[in-house]
CSV table of C-alpha atoms in Angstrom, one decimal:
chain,number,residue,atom,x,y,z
A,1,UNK,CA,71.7,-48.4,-60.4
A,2,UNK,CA,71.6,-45.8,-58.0
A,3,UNK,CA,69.4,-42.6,-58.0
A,4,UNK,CA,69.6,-39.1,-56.7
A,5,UNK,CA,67.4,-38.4,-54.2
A,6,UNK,CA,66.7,-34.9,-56.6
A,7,UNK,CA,65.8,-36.7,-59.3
A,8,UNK,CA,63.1,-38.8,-58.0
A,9,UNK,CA,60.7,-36.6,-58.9
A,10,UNK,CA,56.5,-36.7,-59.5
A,11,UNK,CA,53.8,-33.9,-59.4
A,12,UNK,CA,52.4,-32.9,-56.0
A,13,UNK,CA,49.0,-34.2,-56.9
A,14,UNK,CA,50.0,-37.8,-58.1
A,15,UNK,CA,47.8,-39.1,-55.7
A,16,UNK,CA,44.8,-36.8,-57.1
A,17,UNK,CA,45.7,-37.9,-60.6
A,18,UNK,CA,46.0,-41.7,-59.9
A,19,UNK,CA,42.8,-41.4,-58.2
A,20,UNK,CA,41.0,-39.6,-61.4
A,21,UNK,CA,43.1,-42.4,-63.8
A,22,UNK,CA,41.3,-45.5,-61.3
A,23,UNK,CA,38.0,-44.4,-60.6
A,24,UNK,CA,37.8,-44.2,-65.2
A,25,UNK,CA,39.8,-47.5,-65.5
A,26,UNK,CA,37.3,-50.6,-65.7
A,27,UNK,CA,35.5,-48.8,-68.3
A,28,UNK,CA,38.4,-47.6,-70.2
A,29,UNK,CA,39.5,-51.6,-70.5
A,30,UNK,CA,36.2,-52.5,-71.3
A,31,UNK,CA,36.1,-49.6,-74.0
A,32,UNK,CA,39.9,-50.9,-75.9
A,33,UNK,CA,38.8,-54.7,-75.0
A,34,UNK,CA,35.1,-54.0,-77.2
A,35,UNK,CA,37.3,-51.9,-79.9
A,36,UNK,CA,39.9,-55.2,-79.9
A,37,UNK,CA,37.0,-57.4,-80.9
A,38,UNK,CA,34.9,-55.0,-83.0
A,39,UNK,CA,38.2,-55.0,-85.3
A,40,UNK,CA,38.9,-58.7,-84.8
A,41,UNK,CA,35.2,-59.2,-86.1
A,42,UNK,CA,35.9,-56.8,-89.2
A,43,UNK,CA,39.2,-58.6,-89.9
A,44,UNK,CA,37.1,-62.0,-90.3
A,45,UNK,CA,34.2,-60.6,-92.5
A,46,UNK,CA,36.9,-60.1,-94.6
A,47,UNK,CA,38.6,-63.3,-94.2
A,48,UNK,CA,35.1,-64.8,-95.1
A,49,UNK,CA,34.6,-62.0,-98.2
A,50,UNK,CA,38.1,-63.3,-99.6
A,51,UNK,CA,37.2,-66.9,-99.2
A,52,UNK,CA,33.5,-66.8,-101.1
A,53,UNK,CA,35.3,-64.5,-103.8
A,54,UNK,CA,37.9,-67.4,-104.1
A,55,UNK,CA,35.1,-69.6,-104.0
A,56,UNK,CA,33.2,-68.0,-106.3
A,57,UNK,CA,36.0,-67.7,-109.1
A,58,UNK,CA,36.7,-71.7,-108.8
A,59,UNK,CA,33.1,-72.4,-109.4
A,60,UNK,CA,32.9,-70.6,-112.5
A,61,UNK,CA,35.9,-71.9,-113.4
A,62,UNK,CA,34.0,-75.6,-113.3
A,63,UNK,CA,31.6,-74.0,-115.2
A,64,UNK,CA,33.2,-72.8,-117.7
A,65,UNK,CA,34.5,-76.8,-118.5
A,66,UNK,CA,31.2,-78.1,-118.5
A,67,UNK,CA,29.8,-77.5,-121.8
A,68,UNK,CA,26.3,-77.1,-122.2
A,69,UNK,CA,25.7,-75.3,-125.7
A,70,UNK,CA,23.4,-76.7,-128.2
A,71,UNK,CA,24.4,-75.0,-130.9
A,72,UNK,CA,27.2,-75.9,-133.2
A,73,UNK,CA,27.9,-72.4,-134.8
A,74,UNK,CA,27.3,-70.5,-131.7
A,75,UNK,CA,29.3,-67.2,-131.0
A,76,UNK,CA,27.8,-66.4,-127.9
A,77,UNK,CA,29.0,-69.0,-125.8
A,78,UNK,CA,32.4,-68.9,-126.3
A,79,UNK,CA,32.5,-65.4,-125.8
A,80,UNK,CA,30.6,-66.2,-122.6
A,81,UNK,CA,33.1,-68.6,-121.6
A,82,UNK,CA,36.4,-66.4,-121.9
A,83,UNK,CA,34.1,-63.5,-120.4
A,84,UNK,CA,33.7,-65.5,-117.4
A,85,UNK,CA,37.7,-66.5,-117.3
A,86,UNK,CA,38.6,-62.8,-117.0
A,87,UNK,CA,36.2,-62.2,-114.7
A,88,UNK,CA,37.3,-65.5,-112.3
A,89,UNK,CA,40.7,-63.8,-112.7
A,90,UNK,CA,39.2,-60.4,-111.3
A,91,UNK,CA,37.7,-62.3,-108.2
A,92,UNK,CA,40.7,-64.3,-107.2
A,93,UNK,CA,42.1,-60.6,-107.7
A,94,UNK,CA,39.6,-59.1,-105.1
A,95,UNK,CA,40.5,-62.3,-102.9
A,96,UNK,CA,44.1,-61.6,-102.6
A,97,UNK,CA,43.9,-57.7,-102.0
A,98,UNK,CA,40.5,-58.0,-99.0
A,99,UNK,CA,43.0,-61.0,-97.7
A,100,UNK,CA,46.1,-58.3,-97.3
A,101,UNK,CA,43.8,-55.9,-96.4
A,102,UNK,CA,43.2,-58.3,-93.8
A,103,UNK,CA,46.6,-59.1,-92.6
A,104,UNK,CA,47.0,-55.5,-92.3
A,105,UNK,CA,44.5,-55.1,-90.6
A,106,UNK,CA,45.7,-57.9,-88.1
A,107,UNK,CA,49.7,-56.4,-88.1
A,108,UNK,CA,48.6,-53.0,-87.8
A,109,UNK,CA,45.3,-51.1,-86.1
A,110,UNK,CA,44.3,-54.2,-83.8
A,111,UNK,CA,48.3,-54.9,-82.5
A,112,UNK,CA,48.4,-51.4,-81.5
A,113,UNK,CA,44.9,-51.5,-79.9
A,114,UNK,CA,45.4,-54.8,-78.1
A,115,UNK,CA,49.3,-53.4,-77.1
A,116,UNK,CA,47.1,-50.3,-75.4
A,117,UNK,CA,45.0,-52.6,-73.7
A,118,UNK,CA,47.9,-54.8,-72.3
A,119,UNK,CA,49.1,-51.1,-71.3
A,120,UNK,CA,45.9,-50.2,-70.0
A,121,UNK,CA,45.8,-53.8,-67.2
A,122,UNK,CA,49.9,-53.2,-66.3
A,123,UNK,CA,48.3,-50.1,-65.7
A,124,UNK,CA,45.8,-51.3,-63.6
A,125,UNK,CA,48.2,-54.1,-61.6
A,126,UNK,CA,50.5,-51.0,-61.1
A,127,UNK,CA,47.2,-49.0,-59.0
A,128,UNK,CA,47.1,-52.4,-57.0
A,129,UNK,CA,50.6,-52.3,-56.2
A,130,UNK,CA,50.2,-48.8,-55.2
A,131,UNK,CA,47.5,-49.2,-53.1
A,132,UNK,CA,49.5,-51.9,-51.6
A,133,UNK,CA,52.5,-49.4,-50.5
A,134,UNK,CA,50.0,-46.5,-49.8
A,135,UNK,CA,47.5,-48.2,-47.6
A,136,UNK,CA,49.8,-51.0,-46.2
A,137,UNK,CA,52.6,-49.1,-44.4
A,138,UNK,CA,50.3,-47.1,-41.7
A,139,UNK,CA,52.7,-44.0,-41.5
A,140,UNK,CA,50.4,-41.9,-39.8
A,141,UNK,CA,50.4,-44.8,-36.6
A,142,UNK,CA,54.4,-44.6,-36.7
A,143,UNK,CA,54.4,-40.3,-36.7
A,144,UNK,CA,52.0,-40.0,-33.8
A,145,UNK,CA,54.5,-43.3,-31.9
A,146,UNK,CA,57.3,-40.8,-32.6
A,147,UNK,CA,56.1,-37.6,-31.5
A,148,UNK,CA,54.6,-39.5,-28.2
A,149,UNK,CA,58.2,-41.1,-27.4
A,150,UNK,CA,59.7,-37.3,-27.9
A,151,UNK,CA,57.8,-36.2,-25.5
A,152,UNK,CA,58.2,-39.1,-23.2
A,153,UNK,CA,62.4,-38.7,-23.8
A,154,UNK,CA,62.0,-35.1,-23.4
A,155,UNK,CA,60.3,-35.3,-19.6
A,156,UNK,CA,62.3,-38.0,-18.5
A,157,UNK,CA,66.1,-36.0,-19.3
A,158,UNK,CA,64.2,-33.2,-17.7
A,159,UNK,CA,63.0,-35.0,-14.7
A,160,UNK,CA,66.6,-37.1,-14.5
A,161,UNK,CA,64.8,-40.5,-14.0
A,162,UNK,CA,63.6,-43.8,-15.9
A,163,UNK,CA,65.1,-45.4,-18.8
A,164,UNK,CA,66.1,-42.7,-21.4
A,165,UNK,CA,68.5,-45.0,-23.0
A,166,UNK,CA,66.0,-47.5,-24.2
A,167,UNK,CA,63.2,-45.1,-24.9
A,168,UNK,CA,66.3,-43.3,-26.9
A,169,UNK,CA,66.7,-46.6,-28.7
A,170,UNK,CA,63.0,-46.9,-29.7
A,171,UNK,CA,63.1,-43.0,-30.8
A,172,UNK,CA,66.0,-44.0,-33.4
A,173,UNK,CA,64.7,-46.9,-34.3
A,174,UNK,CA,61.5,-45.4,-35.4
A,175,UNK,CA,62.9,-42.3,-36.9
A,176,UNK,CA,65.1,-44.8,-39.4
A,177,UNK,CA,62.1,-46.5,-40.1
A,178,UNK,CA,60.0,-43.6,-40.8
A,179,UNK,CA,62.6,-41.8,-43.1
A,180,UNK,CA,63.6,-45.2,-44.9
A,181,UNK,CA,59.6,-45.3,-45.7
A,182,UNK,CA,59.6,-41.8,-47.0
A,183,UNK,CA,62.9,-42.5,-49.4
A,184,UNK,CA,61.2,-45.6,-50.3
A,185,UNK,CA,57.9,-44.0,-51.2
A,186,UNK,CA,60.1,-41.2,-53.2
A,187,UNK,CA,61.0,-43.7,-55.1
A,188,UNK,CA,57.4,-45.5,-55.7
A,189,UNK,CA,56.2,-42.1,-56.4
A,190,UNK,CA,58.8,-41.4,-59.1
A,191,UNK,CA,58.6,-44.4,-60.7
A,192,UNK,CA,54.7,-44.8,-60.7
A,193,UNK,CA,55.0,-41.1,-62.2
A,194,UNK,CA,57.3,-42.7,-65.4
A,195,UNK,CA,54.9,-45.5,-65.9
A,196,UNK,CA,52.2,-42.8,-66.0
A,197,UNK,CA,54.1,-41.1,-68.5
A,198,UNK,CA,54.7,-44.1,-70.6
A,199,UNK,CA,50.8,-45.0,-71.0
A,200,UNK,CA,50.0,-41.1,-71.7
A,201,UNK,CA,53.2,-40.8,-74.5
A,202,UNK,CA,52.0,-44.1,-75.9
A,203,UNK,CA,48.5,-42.7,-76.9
A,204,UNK,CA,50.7,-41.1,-79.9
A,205,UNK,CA,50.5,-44.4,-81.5
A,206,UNK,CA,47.0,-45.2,-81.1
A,207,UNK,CA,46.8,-41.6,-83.0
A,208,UNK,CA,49.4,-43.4,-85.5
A,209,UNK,CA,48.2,-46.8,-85.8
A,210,UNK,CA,44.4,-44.8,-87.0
A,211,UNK,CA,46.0,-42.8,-89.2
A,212,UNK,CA,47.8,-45.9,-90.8
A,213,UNK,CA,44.6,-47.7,-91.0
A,214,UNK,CA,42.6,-45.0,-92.6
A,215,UNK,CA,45.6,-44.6,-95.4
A,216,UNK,CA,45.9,-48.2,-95.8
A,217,UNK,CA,41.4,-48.6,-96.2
A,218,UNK,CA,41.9,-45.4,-99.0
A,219,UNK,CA,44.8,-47.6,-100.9
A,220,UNK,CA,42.7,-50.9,-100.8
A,221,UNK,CA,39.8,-49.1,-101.7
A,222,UNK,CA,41.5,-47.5,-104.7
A,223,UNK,CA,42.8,-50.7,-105.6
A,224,UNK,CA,39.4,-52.7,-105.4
A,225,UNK,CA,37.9,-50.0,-107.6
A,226,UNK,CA,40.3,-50.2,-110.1
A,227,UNK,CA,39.6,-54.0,-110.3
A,228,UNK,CA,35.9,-53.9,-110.5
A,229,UNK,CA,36.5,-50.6,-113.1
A,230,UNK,CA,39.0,-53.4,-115.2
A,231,UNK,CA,35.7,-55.7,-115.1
A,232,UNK,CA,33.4,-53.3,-116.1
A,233,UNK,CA,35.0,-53.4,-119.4
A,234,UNK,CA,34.5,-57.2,-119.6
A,235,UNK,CA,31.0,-58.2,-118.2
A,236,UNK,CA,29.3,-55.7,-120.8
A,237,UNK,CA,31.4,-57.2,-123.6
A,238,UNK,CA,29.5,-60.4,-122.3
A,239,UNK,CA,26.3,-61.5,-124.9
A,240,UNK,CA,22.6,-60.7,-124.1
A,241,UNK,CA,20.6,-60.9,-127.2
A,242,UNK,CA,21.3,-63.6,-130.1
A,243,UNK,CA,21.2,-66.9,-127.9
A,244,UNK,CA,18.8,-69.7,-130.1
């Protein structure tokens, strides 16, 4: 594809700007690296929450087979028993919504952290590049070559004498070189400038991916509450006076 030498375009100060972005960037990775594994850590307390409410419900399940009343006429421990049942229904409940809450979790806020972070070392490999194309092409050697051989071209027409035709060659030669560099950097400049762009616009959906996960804590919230209102109603039906 080719490209207009108009539109290649990037803000004066780039350099000033990549120099502010480089000098913050190790801590900025090691800021979305620690917030990556601070939600990675949350997302398996709840992994482990869902398991030992699942684990919970089975075991009073078990217990609700074993029988261990001694009295024949009792009402109390049958009403025990199918208190329990509705309540090992409620945990495996509370199981499955921490687990989606989970999965969420996983899909949503810590993708889009981790995709910021990948963002955040292109980044990085990008300022290497850069410095690469900056610091490796010495521009300022090849200038001060030029303007010597100039000089040298311009005495020796003046004078009549030595080898113009060579020192002519070397001018050209050099002047090619110097303006391909400059097109070339054009270019670097306007594309480092896009990829500048992209990281700053992508931001938006760190912004997005909080606001998701805040909504998405209120809903599972609600829902838990709902479920522990739902046993409310159960474990206070359950006997505490009247046992033999």
């Amino acid at each position: 594809m080719l490209f207009n030498e108009h539109d290649l375009v990037a803000p004066p100060d780039l350099d000033d700007r990549i120099k502010e972005l480089k000098a913050n960037m190790d801590k900025m990775l090691d800021h979305y690296r620690h917030l990556c594994s601070s939600m990675e850590c949350i997302a398996k307390r709840a992994e482990e929450t869902a398991n030992d409410f699942l684990n919970h419900s089975v075991v009073l399940k078990s217990v609700i087979d074993l029988p261990d009343c001694i009295s024949h006429d009792c009402m109390n421990c049958p009403l025990m028993n199918s208190g329990f049942d509705y309540i090992t229904h409620g945990l495996e409940g509370h199981s499955r919504t921490i687990n989606e809450q989970r999965d969420t979790m996983l899909d949503g806020i810590i993708e889009s952290l981790k995709t910021h972070r990948d963002l955040l070392l292109a980044l990085k490999d990008l300022f290497v590049r850069w410095d690469r194309v900056v610091i490796g092409f010495n521009v300022d050697s090849l200038s001060r070559r030029l303007s010597t051989n100039k000089k040298k071209y311009a005495s020796l027409v003046s004078k009549g004498q030595g080898d113009v035709e060579r020192l002519s060659d070397l001018i050209d030669r050099d002047t090619n070189e110097l303006n391909l560099h400059n097109k070339r950097t054009k270019f670097i400049r306007h594309c480092v400038w896009d990829e500048l762009r992209v990281y700053h616009q992508h931001k938006a959906f760190i912004s997005i991916a909080y606001q998701t996960f805040v909504g998405e804590q209120t809903r599972f919230a609600t829902q838990q509450l709902e479920l522990w209102k739902s046993l409310t109603v159960q474990v206070y039906q359950l006997p505490t006076t009247g046992f033999l």
